[in-house]
Amino acid sequence: MTGTLAPTQPLTAADRCDRCGAQAYVRVVLNSGGELLFCAHHMREHDDSIRKIAAEIQDETSRLQESPDTSADEER
């Protein structure tokens, strides 16, 4: 095993927050080798503590700001 981390897959609707079960938008790969999933709310709540134990943080919370695809409306 090398010191590099394996590429992470995009989070999907099936990925759930380990604290509350809501859709996860953040994956935290721990220094110890495990991983945790968080919704945006719980990541913000525990951000300082998580960053101390994280090897990598995959943050997809920007997806919460995306507007719905309106391409179907534009075709009319």
JSON list of C-alpha atoms in Angstrom, two decimals:
[
{"chain": "A", "resi": 1, "resn": "MET", "atom": "CA", "xyz": [0.00, 0.00, 0.00]},
{"chain": "A", "resi": 2, "resn": "THR", "atom": "CA", "xyz": [1.34, 3.43, -0.91]},
{"chain": "A", "resi": 3, "resn": "GLY", "atom": "CA", "xyz": [0.86, 6.68, 0.96]},
{"chain": "A", "resi": 4, "resn": "THR", "atom": "CA", "xyz": [-1.50, 8.04, -1.67]},
{"chain": "A", "resi": 5, "resn": "LEU", "atom": "CA", "xyz": [-5.24, 7.96, -1.20]},
{"chain": "A", "resi": 6, "resn": "ALA", "atom": "CA", "xyz": [-7.51, 6.16, -3.62]},
{"chain": "A", "resi": 7, "resn": "PRO", "atom": "CA", "xyz": [-9.69, 8.45, -5.72]},
{"chain": "A", "resi": 8, "resn": "THR", "atom": "CA", "xyz": [-13.11, 8.96, -4.16]},
{"chain": "A", "resi": 9, "resn": "GLN", "atom": "CA", "xyz": [-16.38, 8.50, -5.99]},
{"chain": "A", "resi": 10, "resn": "PRO", "atom": "CA", "xyz": [-18.96, 11.30, -6.17]},
{"chain": "A", "resi": 11, "resn": "LEU", "atom": "CA", "xyz": [-21.51, 11.17, -3.38]},
{"chain": "A", "resi": 12, "resn": "THR", "atom": "CA", "xyz": [-25.01, 10.03, -4.36]},
{"chain": "A", "resi": 13, "resn": "ALA", "atom": "CA", "xyz": [-28.48, 10.23, -2.81]},
{"chain": "A", "resi": 14, "resn": "ALA", "atom": "CA", "xyz": [-27.81, 6.77, -1.34]},
{"chain": "A", "resi": 15, "resn": "ASP", "atom": "CA", "xyz": [-24.95, 8.19, 0.81]},
{"chain": "A", "resi": 16, "resn": "ARG", "atom": "CA", "xyz": [-26.37, 9.17, 4.19]},
{"chain": "A", "resi": 17, "resn": "CYS", "atom": "CA", "xyz": [-25.05, 11.31, 7.07]},
{"chain": "A", "resi": 18, "resn": "ASP", "atom": "CA", "xyz": [-23.61, 9.19, 9.88]},
{"chain": "A", "resi": 19, "resn": "ARG", "atom": "CA", "xyz": [-25.16, 11.57, 12.46]},
{"chain": "A", "resi": 20, "resn": "CYS", "atom": "CA", "xyz": [-28.75, 12.03, 11.27]},
{"chain": "A", "resi": 21, "resn": "GLY", "atom": "CA", "xyz": [-29.37, 9.99, 8.12]},
{"chain": "A", "resi": 22, "resn": "ALA", "atom": "CA", "xyz": [-29.89, 12.99, 5.81]},
{"chain": "A", "resi": 23, "resn": "GLN", "atom": "CA", "xyz": [-28.25, 13.00, 2.38]},
{"chain": "A", "resi": 24, "resn": "ALA", "atom": "CA", "xyz": [-24.48, 13.27, 2.78]},
{"chain": "A", "resi": 25, "resn": "TYR", "atom": "CA", "xyz": [-22.60, 15.99, 0.93]},
{"chain": "A", "resi": 26, "resn": "VAL", "atom": "CA", "xyz": [-19.25, 15.54, 2.69]},
{"chain": "A", "resi": 27, "resn": "ARG", "atom": "CA", "xyz": [-16.99, 12.47, 2.86]},
{"chain": "A", "resi": 28, "resn": "VAL", "atom": "CA", "xyz": [-14.19, 12.53, 5.43]},
{"chain": "A", "resi": 29, "resn": "VAL", "atom": "CA", "xyz": [-11.36, 10.04, 5.03]},
{"chain": "A", "resi": 30, "resn": "LEU", "atom": "CA", "xyz": [-9.78, 9.63, 8.45]},
{"chain": "A", "resi": 31, "resn": "ASN", "atom": "CA", "xyz": [-6.07, 9.43, 9.21]},
{"chain": "A", "resi": 32, "resn": "SER", "atom": "CA", "xyz": [-6.84, 6.05, 10.78]},
{"chain": "A", "resi": 33, "resn": "GLY", "atom": "CA", "xyz": [-8.16, 4.77, 7.45]},
{"chain": "A", "resi": 34, "resn": "GLY", "atom": "CA", "xyz": [-11.93, 4.84, 7.97]},
{"chain": "A", "resi": 35, "resn": "GLU", "atom": "CA", "xyz": [-14.41, 7.29, 6.55]},
{"chain": "A", "resi": 36, "resn": "LEU", "atom": "CA", "xyz": [-17.35, 9.31, 7.78]},
{"chain": "A", "resi": 37, "resn": "LEU", "atom": "CA", "xyz": [-20.21, 10.87, 5.83]},
{"chain": "A", "resi": 38, "resn": "PHE", "atom": "CA", "xyz": [-21.91, 14.10, 6.88]},
{"chain": "A", "resi": 39, "resn": "CYS", "atom": "CA", "xyz": [-24.76, 16.32, 5.76]},
{"chain": "A", "resi": 40, "resn": "ALA", "atom": "CA", "xyz": [-23.82, 19.99, 5.35]},
{"chain": "A", "resi": 41, "resn": "HIS", "atom": "CA", "xyz": [-25.31, 20.89, 8.75]},
{"chain": "A", "resi": 42, "resn": "HIS", "atom": "CA", "xyz": [-23.30, 18.35, 10.73]},
{"chain": "A", "resi": 43, "resn": "MET", "atom": "CA", "xyz": [-20.09, 19.11, 8.84]},
{"chain": "A", "resi": 44, "resn": "ARG", "atom": "CA", "xyz": [-20.44, 22.79, 9.77]},
{"chain": "A", "resi": 45, "resn": "GLU", "atom": "CA", "xyz": [-21.23, 21.85, 13.37]},
{"chain": "A", "resi": 46, "resn": "HIS", "atom": "CA", "xyz": [-18.16, 19.60, 13.77]},
{"chain": "A", "resi": 47, "resn": "ASP", "atom": "CA", "xyz": [-15.80, 21.20, 11.22]},
{"chain": "A", "resi": 48, "resn": "ASP", "atom": "CA", "xyz": [-12.94, 22.09, 13.61]},
{"chain": "A", "resi": 49, "resn": "SER", "atom": "CA", "xyz": [-12.85, 18.65, 15.25]},
{"chain": "A", "resi": 50, "resn": "ILE", "atom": "CA", "xyz": [-13.13, 16.80, 11.94]},
{"chain": "A", "resi": 51, "resn": "ARG", "atom": "CA", "xyz": [-10.27, 18.69, 10.30]},
{"chain": "A", "resi": 52, "resn": "LYS", "atom": "CA", "xyz": [-7.94, 17.57, 13.13]},
{"chain": "A", "resi": 53, "resn": "ILE", "atom": "CA", "xyz": [-8.48, 13.87, 12.30]},
{"chain": "A", "resi": 54, "resn": "ALA", "atom": "CA", "xyz": [-9.04, 14.02, 8.53]},
{"chain": "A", "resi": 55, "resn": "ALA", "atom": "CA", "xyz": [-6.60, 12.85, 5.88]},
{"chain": "A", "resi": 56, "resn": "GLU", "atom": "CA", "xyz": [-8.93, 14.09, 3.13]},
{"chain": "A", "resi": 57, "resn": "ILE", "atom": "CA", "xyz": [-12.27, 15.91, 2.95]},
{"chain": "A", "resi": 58, "resn": "GLN", "atom": "CA", "xyz": [-14.47, 15.55, -0.12]},
{"chain": "A", "resi": 59, "resn": "ASP", "atom": "CA", "xyz": [-16.87, 18.52, 0.13]},
{"chain": "A", "resi": 60, "resn": "GLU", "atom": "CA", "xyz": [-19.76, 18.56, -2.33]},
{"chain": "A", "resi": 61, "resn": "THR", "atom": "CA", "xyz": [-21.89, 21.08, -0.43]},
{"chain": "A", "resi": 62, "resn": "SER", "atom": "CA", "xyz": [-21.67, 23.42, -3.43]},
{"chain": "A", "resi": 63, "resn": "ARG", "atom": "CA", "xyz": [-24.22, 21.11, -5.08]},
{"chain": "A", "resi": 64, "resn": "LEU", "atom": "CA", "xyz": [-26.79, 22.50, -2.64]},
{"chain": "A", "resi": 65, "resn": "GLN", "atom": "CA", "xyz": [-26.52, 25.88, -4.41]},
{"chain": "A", "resi": 66, "resn": "GLU", "atom": "CA", "xyz": [-27.01, 24.54, -7.94]},
{"chain": "A", "resi": 67, "resn": "SER", "atom": "CA", "xyz": [-30.22, 25.50, -9.68]},
{"chain": "A", "resi": 68, "resn": "PRO", "atom": "CA", "xyz": [-32.38, 22.83, -11.32]},
{"chain": "A", "resi": 69, "resn": "ASP", "atom": "CA", "xyz": [-31.67, 22.02, -14.94]},
{"chain": "A", "resi": 70, "resn": "THR", "atom": "CA", "xyz": [-33.81, 24.33, -17.05]},
{"chain": "A", "resi": 71, "resn": "SER", "atom": "CA", "xyz": [-32.70, 23.05, -20.44]},
{"chain": "A", "resi": 72, "resn": "ALA", "atom": "CA", "xyz": [-36.16, 21.53, -21.07]},
{"chain": "A", "resi": 73, "resn": "ASP", "atom": "CA", "xyz": [-37.75, 24.97, -20.62]},
{"chain": "A", "resi": 74, "resn": "GLU", "atom": "CA", "xyz": [-35.22, 26.56, -22.97]},
{"chain": "A", "resi": 75, "resn": "GLU", "atom": "CA", "xyz": [-36.15, 24.17, -25.79]},
{"chain": "A", "resi": 76, "resn": "ARG", "atom": "CA", "xyz": [-39.74, 25.42, -25.91]}
]
